[in-house]
mmCIF file of C-alpha atoms in Angstrom:
data_model
loop_
_atom_site.group_PDB
_atom_site.id
_atom_site.type_symbol
_atom_site.label_atom_id
_atom_site.label_comp_id
_atom_site.label_asym_id
_atom_site.label_seq_id
_atom_site.Cartn_x
_atom_site.Cartn_y
_atom_site.Cartn_z
ATOM 1 C CA MET A 18 0.000 0.000 0.000
ATOM 2 C CA PRO A 19 1.388 3.460 -0.856
ATOM 3 C CA ALA A 20 2.612 5.692 1.923
ATOM 4 C CA GLU A 21 -0.059 7.931 3.361
ATOM 5 C CA ALA A 22 -0.575 10.866 1.039
ATOM 6 C CA GLY A 23 -2.807 12.565 3.585
ATOM 7 C CA PRO A 24 -6.530 12.641 4.096
ATOM 8 C CA GLU A 25 -8.568 12.375 0.921
ATOM 9 C CA SER A 26 -10.038 15.811 1.694
ATOM 10 C CA GLU A 27 -6.545 17.311 1.219
ATOM 11 C CA LEU A 28 -6.247 15.961 -2.328
ATOM 12 C CA ASP A 29 -7.589 17.594 -5.469
ATOM 13 C CA PRO A 30 -8.063 16.418 -9.048
ATOM 14 C CA LEU A 31 -5.298 17.135 -11.519
ATOM 15 C CA PRO A 32 -5.494 20.512 -13.281
ATOM 16 C CA PRO A 33 -7.744 20.669 -16.342
ATOM 17 C CA ALA A 34 -4.885 22.097 -18.443
ATOM 18 C CA PHE A 35 -2.874 18.892 -17.899
ATOM 19 C CA LEU A 36 -5.892 16.621 -18.348
ATOM 20 C CA ASP A 37 -6.627 18.306 -21.697
ATOM 21 C CA LEU A 38 -3.149 17.307 -22.885
ATOM 22 C CA LEU A 39 -3.943 13.644 -22.135
ATOM 23 C CA VAL A 40 -6.714 13.441 -24.732
ATOM 24 C CA GLY A 41 -5.656 10.910 -27.366
ATOM 25 C CA GLN A 42 -2.718 9.616 -25.310
ATOM 26 C CA GLU A 43 -2.457 5.923 -24.421
ATOM 27 C CA GLU A 44 0.633 5.963 -22.211
ATOM 28 C CA LEU A 45 2.369 8.199 -19.730
ATOM 29 C CA LEU A 46 5.927 8.268 -18.454
ATOM 30 C CA VAL A 47 5.482 7.731 -14.729
ATOM 31 C CA SER A 48 8.266 8.478 -12.248
ATOM 32 C CA SER A 49 8.678 7.331 -8.654
ATOM 33 C CA ARG A 50 11.520 8.068 -6.229
ATOM 34 C CA ASP A 51 13.390 6.719 -3.244
ATOM 35 C CA GLY A 52 16.609 7.573 -1.410
ATOM 36 C CA ALA A 53 18.672 5.946 -4.174
ATOM 37 C CA GLY A 54 17.121 7.961 -6.986
ATOM 38 C CA ARG A 55 14.221 7.968 -9.393
ATOM 39 C CA GLY A 56 12.812 5.532 -11.857
ATOM 40 C CA THR A 57 10.571 6.196 -14.842
ATOM 41 C CA VAL A 58 8.456 3.679 -16.742
ATOM 42 C CA ARG A 59 5.776 3.813 -19.423
ATOM 43 C CA MET A 60 2.309 3.001 -18.113
ATOM 44 C CA TRP A 61 -1.218 2.836 -19.433
ATOM 45 C CA PHE A 62 -3.604 5.085 -17.551
ATOM 46 C CA ALA A 63 -7.255 6.005 -17.177
ATOM 47 C CA VAL A 64 -8.718 9.431 -16.499
ATOM 48 C CA ILE A 65 -11.669 9.243 -14.132
ATOM 49 C CA PRO A 66 -13.885 12.258 -13.375
ATOM 50 C CA PRO A 67 -13.571 14.732 -11.851
ATOM 51 C CA GLY A 68 -9.932 14.587 -12.996
ATOM 52 C CA TYR A 69 -7.901 11.807 -11.417
ATOM 53 C CA VAL A 70 -5.423 9.638 -13.297
ATOM 54 C CA TYR A 71 -5.543 5.953 -12.355
ATOM 55 C CA LEU A 72 -2.587 3.594 -12.783
ATOM 56 C CA LEU A 73 -2.574 -0.202 -12.508
ATOM 57 C CA THR A 74 0.662 -1.911 -11.510
ATOM 58 C CA LEU A 75 1.937 -5.205 -10.218
ATOM 59 C CA THR A 76 2.133 -5.028 -6.430
ATOM 60 C CA TYR A 77 5.701 -6.329 -6.273
ATOM 61 C CA THR A 78 7.622 -3.941 -8.510
ATOM 62 C CA LYS A 79 10.272 -1.352 -7.735
ATOM 63 C CA LYS A 80 7.857 1.510 -8.412
ATOM 64 C CA ALA A 81 5.208 0.007 -6.131
ATOM 65 C CA GLU A 82 7.858 -0.453 -3.457
ATOM 66 C CA ARG A 83 8.874 3.193 -3.842
ATOM 67 C CA TRP A 84 5.258 4.351 -3.567
ATOM 68 C CA ARG A 85 4.828 2.391 -0.341
ATOM 69 C CA GLU A 86 7.525 4.648 1.109
ATOM 70 C CA ASP A 87 6.880 7.921 -0.741
ATOM 71 C CA PRO A 88 3.625 8.682 -2.622
ATOM 72 C CA TRP A 89 5.280 11.281 -4.914
ATOM 73 C CA VAL A 90 4.732 10.737 -8.636
ATOM 74 C CA ARG A 91 5.507 12.657 -11.809
ATOM 75 C CA LEU A 92 3.417 12.080 -14.916
ATOM 76 C CA ARG A 93 4.938 13.138 -18.239
ATOM 77 C CA ILE A 94 3.447 12.908 -21.686
ATOM 78 C CA PRO A 95 5.846 10.962 -23.958
ATOM 79 C CA GLY A 96 7.571 13.067 -26.588
ATOM 80 C CA THR A 97 6.932 16.290 -24.675
ATOM 81 C CA LYS A 98 8.111 18.021 -21.543
ATOM 82 C CA ALA A 99 4.541 18.507 -20.300
ATOM 83 C CA SER A 100 4.382 17.011 -16.823
ATOM 84 C CA GLN A 101 2.460 17.084 -13.590
ATOM 85 C CA GLU A 102 3.586 16.093 -10.125
ATOM 86 C CA GLY A 103 1.182 14.574 -7.646
ATOM 87 C CA VAL A 104 0.709 11.861 -5.069
ATOM 88 C CA VAL A 105 -0.663 8.336 -5.384
ATOM 89 C CA THR A 106 -3.220 6.743 -3.109
ATOM 90 C CA ALA A 107 -4.339 3.126 -3.210
ATOM 91 C CA VAL A 108 -7.800 2.377 -4.564
ATOM 92 C CA ASP A 109 -9.683 -0.738 -3.465
ATOM 93 C CA TRP A 110 -12.337 -2.604 -5.433
ATOM 94 C CA GLU A 111 -15.218 -0.786 -3.724
ATOM 95 C CA GLU A 112 -13.904 2.578 -4.907
ATOM 96 C CA ALA A 113 -12.948 1.225 -8.342
ATOM 97 C CA GLN A 114 -16.183 -0.637 -9.092
ATOM 98 C CA PRO A 115 -18.255 2.381 -10.238
ATOM 99 C CA HIS A 116 -15.495 3.182 -12.748
ATOM 100 C CA ALA A 117 -15.010 -0.390 -13.998
ATOM 101 C CA PRO A 118 -16.052 0.373 -17.624
ATOM 102 C CA GLN A 119 -13.393 3.089 -18.016
ATOM 103 C CA LEU A 120 -10.765 1.129 -16.085
ATOM 104 C CA THR A 121 -11.218 -2.110 -18.011
ATOM 105 C CA THR A 122 -11.038 -0.239 -21.312
ATOM 106 C CA SER A 123 -7.726 1.332 -20.309
ATOM 107 C CA PHE A 124 -6.225 -1.724 -18.598
ATOM 108 C CA ALA A 125 -7.446 -4.572 -20.815
ATOM 109 C CA MET A 126 -3.916 -5.213 -22.102
ATOM 110 C CA SER A 127 -2.761 -5.518 -18.466
ATOM 111 C CA GLY A 128 -5.146 -8.419 -17.915
ATOM 112 C CA ALA A 129 -8.032 -6.379 -16.500
ATOM 113 C CA ALA A 130 -10.281 -6.798 -19.536
ATOM 114 C CA THR A 131 -13.423 -7.336 -17.436
ATOM 115 C CA ALA A 132 -14.721 -5.965 -14.162
ATOM 116 C CA GLU A 133 -14.411 -9.434 -12.654
ATOM 117 C CA ALA A 134 -10.754 -9.684 -13.673
ATOM 118 C CA LEU A 135 -10.013 -6.262 -12.197
ATOM 119 C CA ARG A 136 -11.827 -7.171 -8.971
ATOM 120 C CA TRP A 137 -9.872 -10.398 -8.697
ATOM 121 C CA MET A 138 -6.518 -8.666 -9.286
ATOM 122 C CA LEU A 139 -7.207 -6.047 -6.635
ATOM 123 C CA GLN A 140 -8.664 -8.420 -4.067
ATOM 124 C CA ASP A 141 -5.952 -11.076 -4.403
ATOM 125 C CA GLY A 142 -3.263 -8.412 -4.011
ATOM 126 C CA SER A 143 -1.424 -9.147 -7.255
ATOM 127 C CA ARG A 144 -2.081 -5.646 -8.601
ATOM 128 C CA GLN A 145 -2.460 -2.189 -7.123
ATOM 129 C CA LEU A 146 -4.784 0.415 -8.544
ATOM 130 C CA LEU A 147 -3.480 3.867 -7.747
ATOM 131 C CA LYS A 148 -5.172 7.238 -8.018
ATOM 132 C CA VAL A 149 -3.005 10.259 -8.817
ATOM 133 C CA ALA A 150 -4.088 13.552 -7.288
ATOM 134 C CA VAL A 151 -2.476 16.830 -6.283
ATOM 135 C CA ARG A 152 -1.975 17.712 -2.663
ATOM 136 C CA ARG A 153 -3.740 20.888 -1.653
ATOM 137 C CA SER A 154 -1.362 23.344 0.004
ATOM 138 C CA PRO A 155 -2.625 25.461 2.913
ATOM 139 C CA ASP A 156 -2.624 28.619 0.774
ATOM 140 C CA SER A 157 -3.871 26.874 -2.371
ATOM 141 C CA ASP A 158 -7.125 27.510 -4.131
ATOM 142 C CA GLY A 159 -7.002 23.878 -5.277
ATOM 143 C CA VAL A 160 -5.460 24.627 -8.679
ATOM 144 C CA ALA A 161 -2.000 23.341 -9.560
ATOM 145 C CA ALA A 162 0.203 24.688 -12.331
ATOM 146 C CA VAL A 163 1.045 22.498 -15.303
ATOM 147 C CA GLN A 164 4.657 22.502 -16.351
ATOM 148 C CA PRO A 165 4.392 23.432 -20.057
ATOM 149 C CA GLU A 166 6.172 21.802 -22.940
ATOM 150 C CA ASP A 167 9.566 23.303 -23.673
ATOM 151 C CA ARG A 168 9.435 24.267 -27.364
ATOM 152 C CA ARG A 169 13.146 24.944 -27.859
#
C-alpha cells in the first residue's frame, strides 16, 4: 500500500490544463523516487472524473515499493516536456467498481479486460490500482500549475 498521502479531503483532481493534454494519449511516463534515486516507466492510464489519473501496476515492482515509502509521482506525456507532479493513493475494489467500464477499457492489455478480472486482481493483491491527485497546500485555491512543454 502506498505511503499515506494525507486525508482524501486534502487531495484535489489534476489541473484541467494537464488533463486536456492527455486526450488521445495511451501511455504516460510515470516516475517514482526513493533515497537511491528515481525511476521512470511507461504506463497505461485512465482518467476518471472529476480529474484523477488511475494507474494499474503489479504489487511487487520497484515503483510500487517506492510508492509504499513515498507517494510522490511525476506524470509526463511521452515526446513532450509537459508534466504534472502529484501523489498516489491506493484504490480498493469498492472505490474502483463504479469506474469499472473506463478502467477495463484502459487496462485490458494488463489483464483487467473485465470488471471481474479487475476485482480479482485487486482483491488477491497481485495488482495495485493507484489514483493520482495533487496535494492541496494550505494557501492553495485547489489549482496546480502544469509545467508546459519546452518548445526549444
